CSV table of C-alpha atoms in Angstrom, one decimal:
chain,number,residue,atom,x,y,z
A,4,MET,CA,0.0,0.0,0.0
A,5,TRP,CA,1.1,3.6,-0.6
A,6,PRO,CA,1.9,5.6,2.5
A,7,PRO,CA,-0.8,8.2,3.5
A,8,VAL,CA,-0.4,11.6,1.8
A,9,LYS,CA,0.7,14.2,4.3
A,10,SER,CA,-0.9,17.6,4.4
A,11,SER,CA,1.0,20.3,2.6
A,12,GLY,CA,-0.3,23.0,4.9
A,13,MET,CA,-1.9,24.7,1.9
A,14,THR,CA,-5.5,25.5,1.0
A,15,ARG,CA,-6.2,23.6,-2.2
A,16,ALA,CA,-8.2,24.9,-5.1
A,17,ASP,CA,-11.5,23.1,-5.7
A,18,ALA,CA,-12.1,21.3,-9.0
A,19,PRO,CA,-15.9,21.3,-9.5
A,20,VAL,CA,-17.6,19.2,-12.2
A,21,THR,CA,-20.8,20.1,-14.0
A,22,PRO,CA,-22.8,17.0,-14.9
A,23,PRO,CA,-26.2,17.5,-16.5
A,24,VAL,CA,-29.0,17.7,-14.0
A,25,VAL,CA,-31.8,15.2,-14.3
A,26,LEU,CA,-35.1,15.4,-12.4
A,27,THR,CA,-37.2,12.3,-11.6
A,28,VAL,CA,-40.8,12.7,-10.5
A,29,ALA,CA,-41.8,9.4,-9.1
A,30,GLY,CA,-42.6,7.3,-6.1
A,31,SER,CA,-40.2,6.0,-3.5
A,32,ASP,CA,-39.4,2.2,-3.3
A,33,SER,CA,-38.3,1.2,0.2
A,34,GLY,CA,-36.9,-2.0,-1.3
A,35,GLY,CA,-34.4,0.1,-3.4
A,36,GLY,CA,-35.0,-1.7,-6.7
A,37,ALA,CA,-37.4,0.6,-8.5
A,38,GLY,CA,-38.9,4.1,-8.2
A,39,ILE,CA,-36.8,7.1,-7.0
A,40,GLN,CA,-34.1,4.9,-5.7
A,41,ALA,CA,-33.6,3.2,-9.0
A,42,ASP,CA,-33.9,6.4,-10.9
A,43,VAL,CA,-31.2,8.3,-8.9
A,44,LYS,CA,-28.8,5.3,-9.0
A,45,THR,CA,-29.2,5.1,-12.8
A,46,ILE,CA,-28.9,8.8,-13.4
A,47,GLU,CA,-25.7,8.9,-11.4
A,48,ALA,CA,-24.4,5.8,-13.1
A,49,CYS,CA,-24.9,7.4,-16.5
A,50,GLY,CA,-23.0,10.5,-15.6
A,51,GLY,CA,-25.9,12.8,-14.5
A,52,PHE,CA,-26.7,14.5,-11.3
A,53,GLY,CA,-30.0,13.1,-9.9
A,54,THR,CA,-32.6,15.3,-8.3
A,55,SER,CA,-36.1,14.2,-7.3
A,56,ALA,CA,-39.7,15.1,-6.6
A,57,ILE,CA,-41.3,12.2,-4.6
A,58,THR,CA,-44.9,11.6,-5.3
A,59,SER,CA,-45.7,8.7,-3.1
A,60,ILE,CA,-44.1,6.6,-0.4
A,61,THR,CA,-44.4,2.9,-0.8
A,62,ALA,CA,-43.7,0.1,1.6
A,63,GLN,CA,-42.4,-2.6,-0.6
A,64,ASN,CA,-39.7,-5.2,-1.1
A,65,THR,CA,-38.9,-7.9,-3.6
A,66,THR,CA,-42.1,-9.8,-2.7
A,67,GLY,CA,-44.5,-6.9,-3.4
A,68,VAL,CA,-46.1,-3.7,-2.3
A,69,GLN,CA,-47.3,-3.7,1.3
A,70,GLY,CA,-48.6,-0.2,1.4
A,71,GLN,CA,-48.4,3.3,-0.2
A,72,HIS,CA,-49.0,6.9,0.9
A,73,LEU,CA,-49.6,9.7,-1.5
A,74,LEU,CA,-47.8,12.9,-0.6
A,75,PRO,CA,-50.0,16.1,-0.6
A,76,ILE,CA,-50.1,17.8,-4.0
A,77,GLU,CA,-48.6,21.0,-2.6
A,78,GLN,CA,-45.6,19.1,-1.3
A,79,ILE,CA,-45.0,17.4,-4.7
A,80,GLU,CA,-45.3,20.8,-6.4
A,81,ALA,CA,-42.9,22.4,-3.9
A,82,GLN,CA,-40.3,19.7,-4.7
A,83,ILE,CA,-40.6,20.3,-8.5
A,84,GLU,CA,-40.4,24.1,-8.0
A,85,ALA,CA,-37.4,23.8,-5.7
A,86,VAL,CA,-35.4,21.8,-8.2
A,87,THR,CA,-36.4,23.7,-11.4
A,88,GLY,CA,-36.0,27.1,-9.6
A,89,ASP,CA,-32.4,26.4,-8.6
A,90,PHE,CA,-30.9,23.8,-11.1
A,91,ASP,CA,-30.4,24.0,-14.8
A,92,VAL,CA,-32.5,20.9,-15.4
A,93,ALA,CA,-31.5,19.2,-18.7
A,94,ALA,CA,-34.0,16.3,-18.7
A,95,VAL,CA,-36.9,15.0,-16.7
A,96,LYS,CA,-38.5,11.5,-16.3
A,97,THR,CA,-41.7,10.6,-14.6
A,98,GLY,CA,-42.5,7.3,-13.0
A,99,MET,CA,-45.2,6.5,-10.4
A,100,LEU,CA,-47.7,9.5,-10.5
A,101,ALA,CA,-50.5,7.5,-8.8
A,102,THR,CA,-53.5,9.9,-9.4
A,103,SER,CA,-54.9,12.2,-12.0
A,104,ASP,CA,-54.1,15.2,-9.8
A,105,VAL,CA,-50.4,14.4,-9.8
A,106,ILE,CA,-50.5,13.9,-13.6
A,107,ASP,CA,-52.2,17.2,-14.0
A,108,LEU,CA,-49.6,18.9,-11.8
A,109,VAL,CA,-46.8,17.6,-14.0
A,110,VAL,CA,-48.7,18.8,-17.1
A,111,GLU,CA,-49.0,22.3,-15.6
A,112,HIS,CA,-45.2,22.4,-15.1
A,113,ALA,CA,-44.4,20.7,-18.5
A,114,ALA,CA,-43.0,24.0,-20.0
A,115,ASP,CA,-40.2,23.9,-17.4
A,116,LEU,CA,-39.5,20.2,-17.9
A,117,PRO,CA,-37.1,19.7,-20.9
A,118,ASN,CA,-36.5,16.3,-22.5
A,119,LEU,CA,-39.6,14.9,-20.7
A,120,VAL,CA,-39.5,11.1,-20.7
A,121,VAL,CA,-42.8,9.7,-19.5
A,122,ASP,CA,-42.8,6.2,-18.1
A,123,PRO,CA,-46.5,5.5,-17.5
A,124,VAL,CA,-46.2,3.4,-14.4
A,125,MET,CA,-49.4,1.5,-13.7
A,126,VAL,CA,-48.6,-1.8,-12.1
A,127,ALA,CA,-45.5,-2.9,-10.2
A,128,ALA,CA,-43.5,-5.9,-11.4
A,129,SER,CA,-45.0,-7.9,-8.6
A,130,GLY,CA,-48.5,-7.2,-10.0
A,131,ASP,CA,-49.5,-4.6,-7.4
A,132,ARG,CA,-51.4,-1.6,-8.9
A,133,LEU,CA,-49.6,1.8,-8.6
A,134,LEU,CA,-52.1,4.0,-10.5
A,135,ALA,CA,-55.7,4.7,-9.6
A,136,ALA,CA,-58.0,3.5,-12.4
A,137,GLU,CA,-59.5,7.0,-12.7
A,138,ALA,CA,-56.1,8.3,-13.6
A,139,GLU,CA,-55.6,6.3,-16.8
A,140,ASP,CA,-57.4,8.7,-19.0
A,141,ALA,CA,-55.4,11.7,-17.5
A,142,TYR,CA,-52.2,10.3,-19.1
A,143,GLU,CA,-53.4,11.4,-22.5
A,144,THR,CA,-52.7,15.1,-21.6
A,145,LEU,CA,-49.2,14.2,-20.3
A,146,ILE,CA,-48.4,12.1,-23.3
A,147,ALA,CA,-49.0,15.2,-25.4
A,148,GLU,CA,-46.2,17.0,-23.5
A,149,ALA,CA,-43.7,14.1,-23.7
A,150,THR,CA,-40.5,14.0,-25.7
A,151,LEU,CA,-40.7,10.3,-25.3
A,152,VAL,CA,-43.3,7.9,-23.7
A,153,THR,CA,-42.0,4.4,-22.7
A,154,PRO,CA,-44.9,2.0,-22.0
A,155,ASN,CA,-44.6,-1.7,-21.8
A,156,ALA,CA,-47.0,-3.8,-23.8
A,157,ASP,CA,-49.7,-3.8,-21.1
A,158,GLU,CA,-49.4,-0.1,-20.5
A,159,ALA,CA,-49.5,0.6,-24.2
A,160,ALA,CA,-52.7,-1.5,-24.5
A,161,VAL,CA,-54.4,0.6,-21.7
A,162,LEU,CA,-53.3,3.9,-23.3
A,163,THR,CA,-54.3,3.0,-26.9
A,164,GLY,CA,-57.0,0.3,-26.5
A,165,ARG,CA,-54.9,-1.9,-28.8
A,166,ASP,CA,-53.6,-5.4,-27.9
A,167,VAL,CA,-49.9,-5.5,-28.1
A,168,ASP,CA,-48.9,-9.1,-28.7
A,169,ASP,CA,-46.2,-8.8,-31.4
A,170,PRO,CA,-43.8,-6.2,-32.9
A,171,ALA,CA,-46.2,-5.1,-35.6
A,172,ALA,CA,-48.9,-4.3,-32.9
A,173,ALA,CA,-46.2,-2.5,-30.9
A,174,GLU,CA,-45.5,-0.3,-33.9
A,175,ARG,CA,-49.2,0.5,-34.4
A,176,ALA,CA,-49.5,1.4,-30.7
A,177,GLY,CA,-46.5,3.6,-30.9
A,178,ARG,CA,-48.0,5.4,-33.9
A,179,ASP,CA,-51.2,5.9,-31.8
A,180,LEU,CA,-49.1,7.5,-29.0
A,181,VAL,CA,-47.4,9.8,-31.4
A,182,GLU,CA,-50.8,10.8,-32.8
A,183,MET,CA,-51.8,11.7,-29.2
A,184,GLY,CA,-49.1,14.3,-29.3
A,185,ALA,CA,-45.9,12.6,-28.0
A,186,ASP,CA,-42.8,13.4,-30.0
A,187,SER,CA,-41.9,9.7,-29.9
A,188,ALA,CA,-42.9,6.5,-28.3
A,189,LEU,CA,-40.8,3.5,-27.2
A,190,VAL,CA,-43.1,0.4,-26.8
A,191,LYS,CA,-41.1,-2.1,-24.8
A,192,GLY,CA,-41.1,-5.7,-25.8
A,193,GLY,CA,-40.3,-7.4,-22.5
A,194,HIS,CA,-44.0,-8.5,-22.0
A,195,VAL,CA,-44.4,-9.6,-25.6
A,196,PRO,CA,-43.9,-13.4,-26.2
A,197,GLY,CA,-40.8,-14.5,-28.2
A,198,ASP,CA,-37.2,-15.7,-27.9
A,199,ASP,CA,-36.0,-12.1,-28.6
A,200,VAL,CA,-37.1,-8.9,-26.9
A,201,VAL,CA,-38.0,-6.3,-29.6
A,202,ASP,CA,-38.3,-2.7,-28.4
A,203,THR,CA,-40.0,-0.4,-31.0
A,204,LEU,CA,-39.2,3.3,-31.2
A,205,VAL,CA,-41.7,5.3,-33.2
A,206,THR,CA,-41.3,8.9,-34.3
A,207,GLU,CA,-43.0,11.1,-36.9
A,208,ASP,CA,-39.9,10.3,-39.1
A,209,GLY,CA,-40.1,6.5,-38.9
A,210,VAL,CA,-39.7,3.4,-36.9
A,211,THR,CA,-36.5,1.9,-35.3
A,212,THR,CA,-36.5,-1.5,-33.7
A,213,PHE,CA,-34.0,-2.7,-31.1
A,214,ARG,CA,-33.6,-6.5,-30.7
A,215,HIS,CA,-31.7,-8.4,-28.1
A,216,ASP,CA,-31.8,-11.9,-26.5
A,217,ARG,CA,-34.3,-12.5,-23.8
A,218,ILE,CA,-32.8,-13.2,-20.3
A,219,ASP,CA,-34.2,-16.2,-18.5
A,220,THR,CA,-34.9,-14.5,-15.2
A,221,GLU,CA,-37.8,-13.1,-13.1
A,222,ALA,CA,-35.5,-10.5,-11.5
A,223,THR,CA,-36.7,-7.5,-13.5
A,224,HIS,CA,-37.8,-5.3,-10.7
A,225,GLY,CA,-36.9,-1.7,-11.6
A,226,SER,CA,-36.4,-2.4,-15.3
A,227,GLY,CA,-38.8,0.3,-16.6
A,228,CYS,CA,-37.5,2.9,-14.1
A,229,THR,CA,-33.9,2.1,-15.1
A,230,LEU,CA,-34.5,2.3,-18.8
A,231,SER,CA,-36.4,5.6,-18.7
A,232,SER,CA,-33.9,7.2,-16.4
A,233,ALA,CA,-31.0,6.1,-18.6
A,234,ILE,CA,-32.7,7.5,-21.7
A,235,ALA,CA,-33.4,10.8,-19.9
A,236,THR,CA,-29.8,11.1,-18.8
A,237,GLN,CA,-28.4,10.3,-22.2
A,238,LEU,CA,-30.7,13.0,-23.7
A,239,ALA,CA,-29.4,15.4,-21.0
A,240,HIS,CA,-25.9,14.6,-22.3
A,241,GLY,CA,-27.0,15.7,-25.8
A,242,ASP,CA,-27.4,12.3,-27.5
A,243,ASP,CA,-29.9,12.1,-30.3
A,244,LEU,CA,-33.0,10.0,-29.5
A,245,PRO,CA,-32.0,6.7,-31.3
A,246,THR,CA,-28.6,6.8,-29.7
A,247,ALA,CA,-30.0,7.5,-26.3
A,248,VAL,CA,-32.5,4.7,-26.6
A,249,GLY,CA,-30.1,2.2,-28.0
A,250,SER,CA,-27.4,2.7,-25.4
A,251,SER,CA,-29.9,2.6,-22.6
A,252,ILE,CA,-31.5,-0.6,-23.9
A,253,ASP,CA,-28.0,-2.2,-23.9
A,254,LEU,CA,-27.4,-1.0,-20.4
A,255,LEU,CA,-30.7,-2.5,-19.3
A,256,ALA,CA,-30.0,-5.8,-21.0
A,257,ASN,CA,-26.8,-6.1,-18.9
A,258,ALA,CA,-28.6,-4.9,-15.8
A,259,VAL,CA,-31.2,-7.7,-16.2
A,260,ARG,CA,-28.7,-10.4,-17.0
A,261,TYR,CA,-26.4,-9.5,-14.1
A,262,ASN,CA,-29.3,-8.8,-11.7
A,263,VAL,CA,-28.8,-8.3,-8.0
A,264,ASP,CA,-29.9,-11.4,-6.0
A,265,VAL,CA,-31.3,-9.8,-2.8
A,266,GLY,CA,-34.4,-10.4,-0.8
A,267,GLU,CA,-36.8,-13.4,-0.7
A,268,GLY,CA,-38.5,-12.6,-4.0
A,269,PRO,CA,-37.1,-12.0,-7.5
A,270,GLY,CA,-34.1,-9.6,-7.3
A,271,ALA,CA,-33.7,-6.2,-8.8
A,272,VAL,CA,-31.9,-5.2,-12.0
A,273,HIS,CA,-28.3,-4.1,-11.5
A,274,HIS,CA,-28.5,-0.3,-11.9
A,275,LEU,CA,-24.7,0.2,-11.6
A,276,VAL,CA,-23.7,-2.7,-13.9
A,277,GLN,CA,-21.9,-0.6,-16.4
A,278,THR,CA,-20.2,1.6,-13.8
A,279,ARG,CA,-18.9,-1.5,-12.0
A,280,ASN,CA,-17.8,-3.0,-15.2
A,281,ASP,CA,-15.9,0.1,-16.3
A,282,ALA,CA,-14.2,0.3,-12.9
A,283,ALA,CA,-13.0,-3.3,-13.3
A,284,ARG,CA,-11.2,-2.7,-16.6
A,285,HIS,CA,-7.8,-1.7,-15.0
A,286,PRO,CA,-7.7,-4.5,-12.4
A,287,THR,CA,-8.7,-7.0,-15.2
A,288,GLY,CA,-5.9,-5.8,-17.4
A,289,GLU,CA,-3.4,-6.1,-14.5
A,290,ALA,CA,-4.6,-9.6,-13.8
A,291,VAL,CA,-3.9,-10.7,-17.4
A,292,GLU,CA,-0.5,-9.1,-17.1
A,293,ARG,CA,0.2,-11.2,-14.0
A,294,VAL,CA,-0.8,-14.4,-15.8
A,295,VAL,CA,1.5,-13.5,-18.7
A,296,SER,CA,4.4,-12.8,-16.3
A,297,ALA,CA,3.8,-16.2,-14.5
A,298,LEU,CA,3.7,-18.1,-17.8
A,299,VAL,CA,6.9,-16.4,-19.0
A,300,GLU,CA,8.7,-17.1,-15.7
A,301,ALA,CA,7.6,-20.8,-15.9
A,302,ASP,CA,8.6,-21.0,-19.6
A,303,VAL,CA,5.6,-22.9,-20.8
A,304,SER,CA,7.1,-23.3,-24.3
A,305,PRO,CA,5.8,-26.9,-24.7
A,306,LEU,CA,2.3,-25.6,-24.4
A,307,VAL,CA,2.5,-22.7,-26.8
A,308,PRO,CA,0.8,-23.4,-30.2
A,309,GLU,CA,2.6,-22.6,-33.4
A,310,ARG,CA,0.4,-19.6,-33.9
A,311,GLY,CA,1.2,-18.4,-30.4
A,312,MET,CA,-0.7,-18.4,-27.1
A,313,THR,CA,-3.3,-15.9,-26.1
A,314,VAL,CA,-4.2,-15.1,-22.5
A,315,ALA,CA,-7.6,-13.3,-22.1
A,316,GLY,CA,-9.5,-11.8,-19.1
A,317,ALA,CA,-13.0,-10.5,-19.1
A,318,THR,CA,-14.4,-7.8,-16.9
A,319,PRO,CA,-17.1,-9.1,-14.5
A,320,TYR,CA,-20.0,-8.1,-16.8
A,321,ALA,CA,-18.3,-8.4,-20.2
A,322,GLU,CA,-20.6,-9.0,-23.1
A,323,THR,CA,-18.4,-8.1,-26.1
A,324,PRO,CA,-14.7,-8.6,-27.1
A,325,ASP,CA,-13.9,-4.9,-26.3
A,326,ALA,CA,-14.5,-5.8,-22.6
A,327,VAL,CA,-11.9,-8.6,-22.8
A,328,ALA,CA,-8.2,-7.8,-22.2
A,329,ALA,CA,-5.7,-9.9,-24.0
A,330,VAL,CA,-2.1,-10.1,-25.1
A,331,GLU,CA,-1.8,-8.1,-28.3
A,332,GLY,CA,0.0,-10.3,-30.9
A,333,ARG,CA,0.0,-13.4,-28.6
A,334,ILE,CA,2.8,-15.0,-26.6
A,335,ALA,CA,5.4,-16.6,-28.8
A,336,ARG,CA,8.1,-19.2,-28.4
A,337,THR,CA,11.7,-17.9,-28.7
A,338,MET,CA,15.2,-19.4,-28.3
A,339,ASP,CA,15.2,-18.0,-24.8
A,340,GLY,CA,11.7,-19.1,-23.7
A,341,VAL,CA,8.3,-17.6,-24.2
A,342,ARG,CA,7.7,-13.8,-24.7
A,343,PRO,CA,4.7,-11.7,-25.4
A,344,ASN,CA,4.9,-9.8,-28.7
A,345,ARG,CA,3.4,-6.7,-27.2
A,346,GLY,CA,1.4,-5.6,-24.2
A,347,VAL,CA,-2.1,-6.2,-22.9
A,348,ARG,CA,-5.0,-4.4,-24.5
A,349,PHE,CA,-8.7,-4.6,-24.4
A,350,GLY,CA,-10.1,-5.8,-27.7
A,351,ALA,CA,-6.8,-7.3,-28.8
A,352,SER,CA,-8.2,-10.9,-29.0
A,353,THR,CA,-11.0,-12.2,-31.2
A,354,THR,CA,-10.8,-16.0,-31.1
A,355,VAL,CA,-10.1,-16.5,-27.4
A,356,ALA,CA,-12.2,-13.6,-26.4
A,357,ARG,CA,-15.2,-14.9,-28.2
A,358,ALA,CA,-14.6,-18.4,-26.8
A,359,LEU,CA,-14.5,-16.9,-23.3
A,360,LEU,CA,-17.6,-14.9,-23.9
A,361,ALA,CA,-19.4,-18.1,-25.2
A,362,ALA,CA,-18.3,-19.9,-22.0
A,363,ARG,CA,-19.7,-17.1,-19.9
A,364,GLU,CA,-23.1,-17.6,-21.5
A,365,HIS,CA,-23.3,-20.8,-19.6
A,366,ALA,CA,-21.1,-19.9,-16.6
A,367,PRO,CA,-20.9,-16.1,-16.1
A,368,SER,CA,-18.4,-16.6,-13.2
A,369,LEU,CA,-15.7,-17.6,-15.7
A,370,ARG,CA,-13.4,-14.6,-16.5
A,371,PHE,CA,-10.1,-15.9,-17.7
A,372,ALA,CA,-8.9,-18.1,-20.6
A,373,VAL,CA,-5.8,-19.3,-22.4
A,374,ASP,CA,-5.3,-21.4,-25.5
A,375,CYS,CA,-2.7,-24.1,-25.5
A,376,ARG,CA,-1.2,-26.5,-28.0
A,377,LEU,CA,-3.1,-29.8,-28.2
A,378,THR,CA,-1.0,-33.0,-28.2
A,379,ASP,CA,-1.7,-36.5,-26.7
A,380,ALA,CA,0.4,-35.6,-23.7
A,381,VAL,CA,-1.4,-32.3,-23.1
A,382,GLU,CA,-4.7,-34.0,-23.5
A,383,ASP,CA,-3.8,-36.6,-20.9
A,384,ALA,CA,-2.6,-33.8,-18.5
A,385,VAL,CA,-5.8,-31.8,-19.0
A,386,ALA,CA,-7.8,-34.9,-18.1
A,387,SER,CA,-6.1,-34.9,-14.7
A,388,LEU,CA,-7.4,-31.4,-13.8
A,389,ASP,CA,-10.0,-31.1,-11.1
A,390,GLY,CA,-13.1,-30.6,-13.2
A,391,PRO,CA,-14.8,-31.8,-16.4
A,392,VAL,CA,-13.3,-31.5,-19.8
A,393,ALA,CA,-15.6,-30.8,-22.8
A,394,THR,CA,-14.8,-31.5,-26.4
A,395,TYR,CA,-16.0,-30.5,-29.8
A,396,ASP,CA,-15.2,-31.5,-33.4
A,397,PRO,CA,-14.7,-28.4,-35.7
A,398,ALA,CA,-15.6,-30.6,-38.6
A,399,GLU,CA,-19.2,-30.7,-37.4
A,400,ARG,CA,-19.6,-27.0,-37.4
A,401,PRO,CA,-22.6,-25.7,-39.5
A,402,ASP,CA,-22.3,-23.9,-42.8
A,403,GLY,CA,-21.4,-20.3,-42.3
A,404,VAL,CA,-19.2,-20.9,-39.2
A,405,SER,CA,-15.5,-20.5,-40.0
A,406,GLY,CA,-12.3,-18.8,-38.8
A,407,ASP,CA,-12.5,-17.1,-35.4
A,408,ALA,CA,-16.2,-18.1,-35.0
A,409,THR,CA,-15.3,-21.8,-35.0
A,410,ALA,CA,-13.9,-21.7,-31.4
A,411,GLN,CA,-16.9,-19.7,-30.3
A,412,TRP,CA,-19.3,-22.2,-31.8
A,413,GLY,CA,-17.3,-25.1,-30.4
A,414,VAL,CA,-17.3,-23.8,-26.8
A,415,ARG,CA,-21.1,-23.3,-26.9
A,416,ARG,CA,-21.5,-26.9,-28.3
A,417,ALA,CA,-19.1,-28.3,-25.7
A,418,PHE,CA,-20.8,-26.6,-22.8
A,419,LYS,CA,-24.2,-27.9,-23.8
A,420,THR,CA,-22.9,-31.5,-23.6
A,421,SER,CA,-20.9,-31.1,-20.5
A,422,GLU,CA,-22.0,-32.2,-17.0
A,423,GLY,CA,-20.9,-29.3,-14.9
A,424,THR,CA,-18.7,-26.3,-15.8
A,425,PRO,CA,-15.7,-27.4,-17.8
A,426,VAL,CA,-12.2,-26.4,-16.8
A,427,ALA,CA,-11.1,-26.9,-20.4
A,428,VAL,CA,-12.6,-27.2,-23.8
A,429,ILE,CA,-10.8,-29.2,-26.5
A,430,GLY,CA,-11.3,-28.8,-30.3
A,431,ARG,CA,-9.8,-32.0,-31.6
A,432,GLU,CA,-9.0,-31.3,-35.2
A,433,GLY,CA,-9.3,-28.8,-38.0
A,434,VAL,CA,-8.2,-25.7,-36.1
A,435,GLY,CA,-4.6,-24.6,-36.8
A,436,THR,CA,-2.0,-27.3,-36.2
A,437,GLY,CA,-3.0,-30.1,-33.8
A,438,GLY,CA,-6.2,-28.6,-32.5
A,439,ARG,CA,-6.9,-26.3,-29.6
A,440,VAL,CA,-7.2,-26.5,-25.8
A,441,THR,CA,-8.9,-23.6,-24.1
A,442,LEU,CA,-8.3,-23.5,-20.4
A,443,LEU,CA,-10.9,-21.6,-18.3
A,444,ALA,CA,-11.0,-20.2,-14.8
A,445,ALA,CA,-12.9,-17.8,-12.6
A,446,ASP,CA,-9.8,-15.9,-11.5
A,447,ALA,CA,-6.2,-15.3,-12.7
A,448,ASP,CA,-4.6,-17.5,-10.0
A,449,GLY,CA,-6.8,-20.4,-11.0
A,450,LEU,CA,-5.8,-20.1,-14.6
A,451,VAL,CA,-2.1,-20.0,-13.8
A,452,SER,CA,-2.5,-23.0,-11.5
A,453,ARG,CA,-4.1,-25.0,-14.3
A,454,VAL,CA,-1.5,-24.1,-16.9
A,455,GLU,CA,1.3,-24.9,-14.4
A,456,THR,CA,-0.3,-28.2,-13.5
A,457,ILE,CA,-0.4,-29.3,-17.2
A,458,HIS,CA,3.2,-28.0,-17.8
A,459,GLU,CA,4.6,-29.9,-14.8
A,460,THR,CA,2.8,-33.1,-16.0
A,461,VAL,CA,4.0,-33.0,-19.6
A,462,GLY,CA,7.4,-31.5,-18.9
A,463,ASP,CA,9.4,-30.8,-22.1
A,464,GLY,CA,7.8,-33.7,-23.9
A,465,ALA,CA,4.5,-32.1,-25.0
């Protein structure tokens, strides 16, 4: 550890920052997963400064809503005026408004609410109602003031009277909402059946769809709040609408996949998933460098393929190769042992990075990988590791899969047939010279240990 910094005895100059201010007008969630709490977490995670006007206090947790109390209208208005009277508010999002009086209040202040994103919250994820039935019609006036309205399929059906059960119906509902006066409408596809989630953005200029894989989880508490808050914050940063929506949908997809497992009911989405992932980039890169140093020191030349060896490390919530650090140019055999050609860089690997990401689809705890030369001796040594070893035959890959994508396909195939999480995946033939062994581990030390075990077993006779 570095020694503590001693005082210089001087008064230091301040160094203020000026993030865009975002206001959320919504209810409080004592469980922390949705409402004001989710909004402020997300706004801050996206680089904004979160302010709030609380409309209602709810007693709720992961199992449902146990009670709610609407704040007096004058108190809600006082909060809005306090924020807009002092801060240069760049964007606003609304969540739980609860009654027609609150909706009307927001409409009255709409002129002071730029980039207004309306999330028409009606029912909690638990199924508990959060909007009085008489208030449903009042939303039409607020929609007319909205920069963007973000209903899910059920909410869009209430607002438009149209069943939303496929992307085409979502587009029609979005057009209805734009005709009501909204600048744009994002009809979310999470409640629409299908293997993919299709979110539909409708503006007067056209339609844009955003498609991503459905996550097999019930832990979606706070998803709508998180998405609308992220969009509002990106608009506050100056992003155009499609960019703001697209990046926010990507954030939410990760937040749902890497949800927070808390409470007795379904957990909440991970509002800070991207912040945590970004913070892990430097430690992940350092961990890959430690692995490389250990392999160089051990001189694992017998395990290095002719094409070179790649060590890769993924951040905790990595979804794409640019979140995977790897040796640029691979580790090569030399007359004096093994040496990395260059340093460690994010996005440097394609083959091993994609193989690691494919493994993480089945076992997200896996974060590190290395590819080794495949020989009979290496294969025998791999079999002695503490864990299952999965295999695939590249010759069986489907049409259209070739090159770097072969290892990715192979890892997915191997995991599907493995009992338990493999410590290694072997591609027996057809890839490079002699095939491929991809060793996997949850941490850098575990990866080094597996490589050293194989190296000690095969010696110089690999």
